[in-house]
Amino acid sequence: MISNPLLSECFVYITLPGTIEPVTAARFEITTDYSGAPLGHLVYGKSYLQRADAVPIDPIELKLAARVYQTTAMNGVFGALRDAGPDYWGRLVIEHYVGKAPLGELDYLLHSPDDRAGALGFGLNKNPPAPKREFNRTLHLARLQAIADAIVKDEELTPSADKIQVAELLLVGTSMGGARPKAVVEDTDGLWIAKFNRLDDKWNNARIEHAMLVVARSCGLTTAESKVVPIGDRDAILVKRFDREKVAAGYLRSRMLSGLTLLRTEDSHRGRDRWSYILLVEELRRISSQPKKDAAELFRRMCFNALISNTDDHPRNHAVIAKNQDWKLSPAYDLTPMPHVSLEHRDLALTCGDAGRYANATNLLSQSARFLLTEEEAKAIVFEMRDRVKASWYEVARAEGVSEKDCERISGAFAYPGFDIDAQTAQGH
Ligand SMILES: Nc1ncnc2c1ncn2[C@@H]1O[C@H](COP(=O)(O)OP(=O)(O)OP(=O)(O)O)[C@@H](O)[C@H]1O
Ligand SMILES: [Mg+2]
């Protein structure tokens, strides 16, 4: 690990399609512009550009070319690089490890371990380090859960490395994104993201998230594979990594870009006017090698989120991946119901139709042509899915071990009354 804070440049490594060893792709530097704001620069290496098998880090914003790319967005960090860095959880772990301040964007990238999403890596040496072969085994889940608990417990206190052993932080130190406590673990099938229940959770998130993935599949969505594992008297959900494929000698990696990067926007309120499924599907159609299929799939996900009141469907909860040259929508992940108080009006995180973010059938149908669907196709999807969610969520949840009490707690999330307001006309009867 690097102890020098506020680093301003690094090398970007990439594991090319079909290979397991990273190569150096580019040099990345953050300086300041005339106003003192961070300015990121990325230059592909000459020898990388000469490779016949070179692939771009981002096929839209960072095409393979001998030029300097610059950005002032996201503190000078290109979206594709930011997507390979930690979010709230990983940052919390790093802050426990090196202390909270002053850490720059590059420090977070460089301090995070090599379990990051996608095919990129970062380092200070021109030549990449050998890939890490050892991952936490599922066997160690109890230990990892205990460390995660300790970090969560410390979250509101001043983080300090002496409360939790530094060596232990390294164990749990995932660079995967997201806010929930998690660790990356390996078993004989490959790599999984273990998401732990927090002690202050209001219900058993692990079982509910797993049940939602099962309901989603029954609604025709393509989702990440998942399972629930008990750890002591608690549960965790294990979600199979769709950006890694186990082969005899190691792991193949897929490149990955978040919806946030595709939308060319940011997390901050400044960027929110571009948080939109309608814009996202336009970008998806542009980048995807199977635009019709992926556009329809995104429509299904948007509807499903409305039907289970997954109002935390922010742009980082969508992604595209490329195993080889071709990009496509990633499997769905992080589907969580939220039983809001309002029965008439709930908003998704992204605009989903002419009436903005309103999670309502008529609104969802208002821009269906952008998803390359006819009106009839779109209506069939919306209303079949509504009926299926209504009829099946409870049974599926119970079958997957969600308690009766938790079902009661989340029951208000499913096909809430506002979903159907004005839908009589849309349904045509
Ligand atoms: N199955 C998967 N394979 C590869 N990457 C994944 C997978 N599931 C999630 N990810 C990546 O990990 C990140 C975190 O996962 P996830 O969204 O499930 O966590 P979370 O902590 O619940 O997120 P949030 O902060 O949205 O609540 C995602 O944003 C995505 O980049
Ligand atoms: Mg998430």
Coordinates of C-alpha atoms and ligand atoms in Angstrom, one line a residue:
M1 CA 0.0 0.0 0.0
I2 CA 1.1 3.5 -0.7
S3 CA 1.6 5.9 2.2
N4 CA 2.1 9.1 0.2
P5 CA -1.2 11.0 0.2
L6 CA -2.5 13.4 -2.5
L7 CA -0.9 11.5 -5.4
S8 CA -1.4 13.2 -8.7
E9 CA -0.4 10.6 -11.3
C10 CA -0.5 6.9 -11.9
F11 CA -0.5 4.2 -14.6
V12 CA -3.7 2.5 -15.7
Y13 CA -3.5 -1.2 -16.3
I14 CA -6.0 -3.4 -18.2
T15 CA -6.5 -7.1 -18.4
L16 CA -7.3 -7.7 -22.1
P17 CA -10.1 -9.9 -23.3
G18 CA -9.2 -13.6 -23.1
T19 CA -6.1 -13.0 -20.9
I20 CA -5.4 -13.0 -17.1
E21 CA -2.4 -10.8 -16.8
P22 CA -2.7 -7.0 -16.9
V23 CA -0.8 -4.8 -19.3
T24 CA -0.1 -1.1 -19.1
A25 CA -2.7 0.9 -21.1
A26 CA -2.4 4.5 -20.1
R27 CA -1.0 7.2 -17.9
F28 CA -3.4 9.3 -15.8
E29 CA -2.7 12.6 -14.1
I30 CA -4.7 15.1 -12.2
T31 CA -3.6 18.7 -12.3
T32 CA -5.6 21.9 -11.7
D33 CA -7.1 24.2 -14.3
Y34 CA -6.8 28.0 -14.4
S35 CA -9.5 28.2 -11.7
G36 CA -7.8 25.8 -9.4
A37 CA -10.4 23.0 -10.2
P38 CA -9.1 19.4 -10.7
L39 CA -8.3 18.6 -14.3
G40 CA -7.7 15.0 -15.3
H41 CA -5.5 14.0 -18.2
L42 CA -5.3 10.5 -19.8
V43 CA -2.8 9.4 -22.5
Y44 CA -2.7 5.9 -23.9
G45 CA 0.8 4.4 -24.0
K46 CA 2.4 4.2 -27.5
S47 CA 3.1 0.5 -27.1
Y48 CA -0.5 -0.1 -26.0
L49 CA -1.9 1.7 -29.0
Q50 CA 0.4 -0.5 -31.2
R51 CA -1.1 -3.7 -29.9
A52 CA -3.5 -5.5 -32.3
D53 CA -5.6 -6.6 -29.3
A54 CA -5.9 -3.2 -27.6
V55 CA -9.3 -2.2 -26.4
P56 CA -10.5 1.3 -25.3
I57 CA -11.0 2.0 -21.6
D58 CA -14.2 3.7 -22.6
P59 CA -15.4 3.2 -26.2
I60 CA -17.2 6.6 -26.3
E61 CA -15.2 9.0 -24.1
L62 CA -11.7 7.4 -24.4
K63 CA -11.4 6.0 -27.8
L64 CA -8.0 4.4 -28.8
A65 CA -6.1 7.4 -30.1
A66 CA -2.7 9.1 -29.7
R67 CA -4.0 12.2 -27.9
V68 CA -4.5 13.8 -24.5
Y69 CA -8.0 13.3 -23.1
Q70 CA -9.0 15.8 -20.4
T71 CA -11.9 16.1 -18.0
T72 CA -13.0 18.5 -15.3
A73 CA -16.0 16.4 -14.3
M74 CA -15.9 14.2 -11.1
N75 CA -12.9 15.9 -9.6
G76 CA -10.9 15.2 -12.7
V77 CA -11.5 11.4 -12.7
F78 CA -12.9 10.0 -16.0
G79 CA -16.1 8.0 -15.3
A80 CA -14.5 4.8 -16.6
L81 CA -11.7 5.1 -14.0
R82 CA -14.1 6.2 -11.2
D83 CA -16.2 3.1 -11.9
A84 CA -13.2 0.9 -11.0
G85 CA -12.8 2.7 -7.6
P86 CA -14.5 2.3 -4.3
D87 CA -17.7 4.0 -3.2
Y88 CA -19.0 4.7 0.3
W89 CA -18.1 1.3 1.7
G90 CA -14.6 0.9 0.2
R91 CA -13.8 4.5 1.0
L92 CA -14.8 3.9 4.6
V93 CA -12.5 0.9 4.8
I94 CA -9.6 2.9 3.2
E95 CA -10.2 5.8 5.6
H96 CA -9.9 3.4 8.5
Y97 CA -6.7 2.2 7.1
V98 CA -4.9 5.4 6.2
G99 CA -6.9 8.0 8.1
K100 CA -9.6 10.3 6.7
A101 CA -7.8 13.3 5.4
P102 CA -6.3 14.5 3.2
L103 CA -7.2 11.8 0.6
G104 CA -7.5 12.7 -3.1
E105 CA -9.4 10.7 -5.7
L106 CA -6.2 9.0 -6.8
D107 CA -5.5 7.9 -3.3
Y108 CA -8.7 6.0 -3.2
L109 CA -8.0 4.3 -6.5
L110 CA -4.4 3.4 -5.5
H111 CA -5.3 2.2 -2.0
S112 CA -8.0 -0.1 -3.1
P113 CA -7.2 -3.7 -3.7
D114 CA -7.2 -5.6 -6.9
D115 CA -10.8 -7.0 -6.5
R116 CA -12.2 -3.9 -8.3
A117 CA -15.1 -4.0 -10.8
G118 CA -14.2 -4.4 -14.4
A119 CA -10.8 -5.0 -16.1
L120 CA -8.8 -2.0 -14.9
G121 CA -6.0 -1.7 -12.4
F122 CA -3.9 1.2 -11.1
G123 CA -0.4 1.6 -9.8
L124 CA 2.7 3.8 -9.7
N125 CA 5.0 1.4 -11.6
K126 CA 5.1 1.5 -15.3
N127 CA 4.8 -2.3 -15.3
P128 CA 1.7 -3.8 -13.6
P129 CA 2.1 -6.1 -10.6
A130 CA 1.3 -9.8 -11.1
P131 CA -2.4 -10.4 -10.5
K132 CA -3.4 -11.4 -7.0
R133 CA -4.1 -15.1 -6.8
E134 CA -5.4 -15.3 -3.3
F135 CA -8.9 -14.2 -2.4
N136 CA -10.8 -14.6 0.8
R137 CA -12.5 -18.0 0.8
T138 CA -16.2 -18.3 1.6
L139 CA -14.9 -20.2 4.6
H140 CA -13.8 -16.9 6.2
L141 CA -17.2 -15.2 6.0
A142 CA -17.7 -15.2 9.7
R143 CA -14.4 -13.4 10.3
L144 CA -15.2 -10.9 7.4
Q145 CA -18.7 -10.2 8.8
A146 CA -17.2 -9.5 12.2
I147 CA -14.7 -7.0 10.7
A148 CA -17.5 -5.4 8.7
D149 CA -19.5 -5.0 11.9
A150 CA -16.6 -3.3 13.6
I151 CA -16.2 -0.9 10.7
V152 CA -19.9 -0.1 10.7
K153 CA -19.8 0.4 14.5
D154 CA -16.9 2.8 14.1
E155 CA -18.6 4.7 11.2
E156 CA -20.0 7.5 13.3
L157 CA -17.0 7.7 15.5
T158 CA -13.7 9.0 14.3
P159 CA -12.2 6.2 12.2
S160 CA -8.8 5.2 13.4
A161 CA -6.7 2.2 12.3
D162 CA -5.8 1.1 15.8
K163 CA -9.4 0.1 16.7
I164 CA -9.5 -2.5 13.9
Q165 CA -6.3 -4.3 13.1
V166 CA -4.8 -3.0 9.9
A167 CA -4.2 -6.5 8.6
E168 CA -7.9 -7.3 9.1
L169 CA -8.9 -4.2 7.2
L170 CA -6.8 -5.5 4.3
L171 CA -8.8 -8.7 4.5
V172 CA -12.1 -7.1 4.0
G173 CA -10.8 -4.2 1.9
T174 CA -12.9 -4.4 -1.2
S175 CA -12.8 -1.9 -3.9
M176 CA -16.2 -2.8 -5.2
G177 CA -18.6 0.0 -5.2
G178 CA -21.8 0.6 -3.2
A179 CA -22.6 1.6 0.4
R180 CA -23.5 -1.7 2.1
P181 CA -20.8 -3.7 4.0
K182 CA -19.4 -6.2 1.6
A183 CA -16.4 -8.4 0.8
V184 CA -15.2 -10.3 -2.2
V185 CA -15.0 -14.1 -1.6
E186 CA -14.0 -17.1 -3.7
D187 CA -15.3 -20.6 -3.8
T188 CA -14.8 -23.4 -6.3
D189 CA -17.3 -21.8 -8.7
G190 CA -15.5 -18.4 -8.8
L191 CA -15.8 -15.0 -7.2
W192 CA -18.8 -13.6 -5.3
I193 CA -19.7 -10.4 -3.6
A194 CA -20.8 -11.1 -0.1
K195 CA -23.1 -8.4 1.1
F196 CA -23.6 -8.5 4.9
N197 CA -26.7 -7.6 6.9
R198 CA -26.1 -4.6 9.1
L199 CA -27.0 -5.0 12.8
D200 CA -29.2 -1.9 12.4
D201 CA -31.1 -3.2 9.3
K202 CA -34.8 -3.1 9.7
W203 CA -35.3 -6.4 7.9
N204 CA -33.3 -9.3 6.6
N205 CA -31.8 -7.5 3.5
A206 CA -29.8 -10.5 2.3
R207 CA -32.9 -12.8 2.0
I208 CA -35.1 -10.0 0.6
E209 CA -32.5 -9.0 -2.0
H210 CA -32.1 -12.6 -3.1
A211 CA -35.9 -13.1 -3.3
M212 CA -36.1 -9.9 -5.5
L213 CA -33.6 -11.4 -7.9
V214 CA -35.7 -14.6 -8.1
V215 CA -38.9 -12.6 -8.7
A216 CA -37.1 -10.5 -11.3
R217 CA -36.0 -13.6 -13.2
S218 CA -39.6 -14.9 -13.2
C219 CA -40.5 -11.5 -14.8
G220 CA -38.1 -12.2 -17.6
L221 CA -35.2 -10.1 -16.4
T222 CA -31.6 -11.3 -16.7
T223 CA -30.1 -11.0 -13.3
A224 CA -26.9 -11.8 -11.4
E225 CA -26.8 -15.3 -9.8
S226 CA -27.2 -15.2 -6.1
K227 CA -27.6 -17.3 -3.0
V228 CA -28.1 -16.8 0.8
V229 CA -25.6 -18.1 3.2
P230 CA -26.1 -18.2 7.0
I231 CA -23.2 -16.8 9.0
G232 CA -23.8 -17.6 12.7
D233 CA -27.4 -16.4 13.4
R234 CA -27.3 -13.9 10.5
D235 CA -27.6 -14.1 6.7
A236 CA -25.5 -12.7 3.9
I237 CA -26.3 -12.7 0.2
L238 CA -23.6 -13.9 -2.2
V239 CA -23.9 -12.4 -5.6
K240 CA -21.8 -14.1 -8.3
R241 CA -19.4 -11.6 -10.1
F242 CA -20.5 -11.2 -13.7
D243 CA -17.3 -9.4 -14.6
R244 CA -15.0 -12.3 -13.7
E245 CA -14.8 -15.7 -15.2
K246 CA -12.7 -18.5 -13.6
V247 CA -10.4 -20.3 -15.9
A248 CA -7.7 -22.8 -15.1
A249 CA -4.9 -20.2 -14.7
G250 CA -6.8 -17.4 -13.0
Y251 CA -9.6 -15.0 -13.9
L252 CA -10.8 -13.4 -17.1
R253 CA -12.1 -9.9 -16.7
S254 CA -14.8 -8.0 -18.4
R255 CA -14.6 -4.2 -18.8
M256 CA -17.4 -2.5 -17.0
L257 CA -19.0 1.0 -17.2
S258 CA -21.7 2.3 -14.8
G259 CA -24.9 3.9 -15.9
L260 CA -23.5 7.1 -14.4
T261 CA -20.6 7.0 -16.8
L262 CA -22.8 6.2 -19.8
L263 CA -25.0 9.2 -18.9
R264 CA -21.8 11.4 -18.7
T265 CA -23.0 12.8 -15.4
E266 CA -22.2 12.8 -11.7
D267 CA -23.6 11.8 -8.3
S268 CA -24.0 15.4 -7.2
H269 CA -27.2 17.3 -7.5
R270 CA -25.7 19.2 -10.4
G271 CA -25.7 16.0 -12.4
R272 CA -29.2 14.9 -11.6
D273 CA -30.9 16.4 -14.6
R274 CA -29.3 13.7 -16.6
W275 CA -30.4 10.9 -14.4
S276 CA -32.9 9.4 -16.8
Y277 CA -33.8 6.0 -18.2
I278 CA -34.8 7.7 -21.4
L279 CA -31.3 9.2 -21.8
L280 CA -29.8 5.9 -20.5
V281 CA -31.5 3.8 -23.2
E282 CA -30.3 6.2 -25.9
E283 CA -26.7 5.7 -24.7
L284 CA -27.2 2.0 -24.3
R285 CA -28.5 1.8 -27.9
R286 CA -25.3 3.6 -29.0
I287 CA -22.9 1.4 -27.2
S288 CA -24.6 -2.0 -27.2
S289 CA -23.9 -4.8 -29.7
Q290 CA -27.5 -5.9 -29.2
P291 CA -29.4 -2.7 -28.9
K292 CA -32.9 -4.0 -29.4
K293 CA -32.5 -6.8 -26.8
D294 CA -30.8 -4.5 -24.3
A295 CA -33.3 -1.6 -24.7
A296 CA -36.2 -4.0 -24.0
E297 CA -34.3 -5.4 -21.0
L298 CA -33.7 -1.9 -19.6
F299 CA -37.5 -1.2 -20.0
R300 CA -38.3 -4.3 -18.0
R301 CA -35.8 -3.3 -15.3
M302 CA -37.3 0.2 -15.1
C303 CA -40.8 -1.3 -14.8
F304 CA -39.7 -3.9 -12.2
N305 CA -38.1 -1.2 -10.1
A306 CA -41.4 0.7 -10.2
L307 CA -43.3 -2.4 -9.2
I308 CA -41.2 -3.3 -6.2
S309 CA -40.6 0.4 -5.2
N310 CA -36.9 0.1 -5.7
T311 CA -36.4 3.8 -5.6
D312 CA -32.7 3.4 -5.0
D313 CA -32.3 2.6 -8.7
H314 CA -29.5 5.2 -9.2
P315 CA -27.2 5.1 -12.2
R316 CA -24.5 3.1 -10.5
N317 CA -27.1 0.3 -10.1
H318 CA -27.0 -0.1 -13.8
A319 CA -23.9 -1.1 -15.9
V320 CA -22.7 -2.3 -19.2
I321 CA -20.0 -5.0 -19.6
A322 CA -17.7 -6.2 -22.4
K323 CA -16.2 -9.6 -22.2
N324 CA -14.5 -9.2 -25.6
Q325 CA -15.0 -6.3 -28.1
D326 CA -18.8 -6.1 -27.7
W327 CA -20.6 -4.2 -25.0
K328 CA -24.0 -5.2 -23.6
L329 CA -26.1 -4.5 -20.6
S330 CA -24.9 -6.3 -17.4
P331 CA -27.2 -8.6 -15.5
A332 CA -29.4 -6.8 -13.0
Y333 CA -28.2 -6.4 -9.4
D334 CA -29.0 -4.6 -6.2
L335 CA -32.8 -4.8 -6.4
T336 CA -34.3 -3.7 -3.1
P337 CA -37.9 -2.9 -2.2
M338 CA -38.7 0.2 -0.2
P339 CA -42.2 0.4 1.4
H340 CA -42.8 4.1 1.2
V341 CA -45.6 5.9 3.0
S342 CA -47.2 7.5 0.0
L343 CA -49.8 5.2 -1.7
E344 CA -50.3 7.5 -4.7
H345 CA -47.0 8.8 -5.7
R346 CA -43.5 7.3 -5.6
D347 CA -40.5 8.4 -7.6
L348 CA -37.8 6.3 -9.1
A349 CA -34.2 7.7 -8.9
L350 CA -34.2 8.3 -12.7
T351 CA -36.7 10.0 -15.0
C352 CA -38.8 7.3 -16.6
G353 CA -41.3 9.1 -18.8
D354 CA -43.1 12.3 -19.6
A355 CA -44.2 12.8 -16.0
G356 CA -40.6 12.6 -14.7
R357 CA -39.6 10.0 -12.2
Y358 CA -43.2 9.0 -11.3
A359 CA -43.3 5.2 -10.8
N360 CA -46.6 4.8 -12.7
A361 CA -47.7 2.6 -15.6
T362 CA -48.9 5.4 -17.8
N363 CA -45.7 7.3 -17.2
L364 CA -43.5 4.2 -17.9
L365 CA -45.4 3.7 -21.2
S366 CA -45.1 7.3 -22.4
Q367 CA -41.6 6.9 -23.9
S368 CA -41.7 3.2 -24.8
A369 CA -40.7 3.9 -28.5
R370 CA -37.2 4.9 -27.2
F371 CA -36.9 1.4 -25.8
L372 CA -37.6 0.1 -29.4
L373 CA -40.9 -1.3 -28.3
T374 CA -44.3 -1.0 -29.9
E375 CA -47.1 0.3 -27.7
E376 CA -48.6 -3.1 -27.6
E377 CA -45.3 -4.8 -26.6
A378 CA -44.7 -2.2 -23.9
K379 CA -48.2 -2.6 -22.4
A380 CA -47.9 -6.3 -22.4
I381 CA -44.6 -6.1 -20.5
V382 CA -45.9 -3.6 -18.0
F383 CA -49.2 -5.3 -17.1
E384 CA -48.0 -8.9 -17.3
M385 CA -45.2 -8.0 -15.0
R386 CA -47.5 -6.1 -12.6
D387 CA -49.8 -9.2 -12.3
R388 CA -46.8 -11.5 -11.8
V389 CA -45.2 -9.3 -9.1
K390 CA -48.5 -8.9 -7.3
A391 CA -49.3 -12.6 -7.5
S392 CA -45.9 -14.0 -6.7
W393 CA -43.7 -11.8 -4.5
Y394 CA -45.0 -13.2 -1.2
E395 CA -44.8 -16.8 -2.2
V396 CA -41.3 -16.4 -3.6
A397 CA -40.1 -14.4 -0.5
R398 CA -41.5 -17.1 1.8
A399 CA -39.9 -19.9 -0.2
E400 CA -36.6 -18.1 -0.1
G401 CA -36.8 -17.9 3.7
V402 CA -38.0 -14.3 4.2
S403 CA -39.9 -14.4 7.5
E404 CA -43.6 -13.7 7.8
K405 CA -42.8 -10.5 9.8
D406 CA -40.4 -9.2 7.2
C407 CA -43.0 -9.9 4.5
E408 CA -45.4 -7.8 6.4
R409 CA -42.8 -5.0 6.7
I410 CA -42.1 -4.9 3.0
S411 CA -45.6 -5.7 1.7
G412 CA -46.4 -2.0 0.9
A413 CA -43.6 -2.0 -1.7
F414 CA -45.2 -4.2 -4.3
A415 CA -47.5 -2.9 -7.1
Y416 CA -48.5 0.1 -4.9
P417 CA -51.8 1.8 -5.8
G418 CA -50.2 4.8 -7.5
F419 CA -48.7 2.4 -10.1
D420 CA -52.1 1.9 -11.7
I421 CA -53.6 5.4 -11.4
D422 CA -54.8 6.4 -14.9
A423 CA -53.7 3.0 -16.2
Q424 CA -57.3 2.0 -17.1
T425 CA -57.0 4.0 -20.3
A426 CA -53.5 2.8 -21.0
Q427 CA -54.6 -0.8 -20.6
G428 CA -57.4 -0.1 -23.2
H429 CA -60.3 -1.2 -21.0
Ligands
LIG1 N1 -22.7 -9.5 -9.6 C1 -21.9 -8.5 -9.8 N2 -20.7 -8.6 -10.6 C2 -19.9 -7.6 -10.8 N3 -20.0 -6.4 -10.2 C3 -21.1 -6.2 -9.4 C4 -22.1 -7.2 -9.2 N4 -23.0 -6.7 -8.4 C5 -22.7 -5.4 -8.1 N5 -21.5 -5.1 -8.8 C6 -20.8 -3.8 -8.7 O1 -20.6 -3.5 -7.3 C7 -21.2 -2.3 -6.9 C8 -21.8 -2.5 -5.6 O2 -22.8 -3.5 -5.6 P1 -24.3 -3.2 -5.0 O3 -24.9 -2.2 -5.8 O4 -25.0 -4.5 -5.0 O5 -23.9 -2.7 -3.6 P2 -24.7 -1.8 -2.6 O6 -23.8 -1.5 -1.5 O7 -26.0 -2.4 -2.2 O8 -25.0 -0.5 -3.4 P3 -25.9 0.8 -3.0 O9 -24.9 1.8 -2.6 O10 -26.4 1.2 -4.4 O11 -26.9 0.4 -2.1 C9 -22.2 -2.0 -8.1 O12 -22.4 -0.6 -8.2 C10 -21.5 -2.6 -9.3 O13 -20.5 -1.8 -9.8
MG2 MG -25.7 -0.4 -5.5

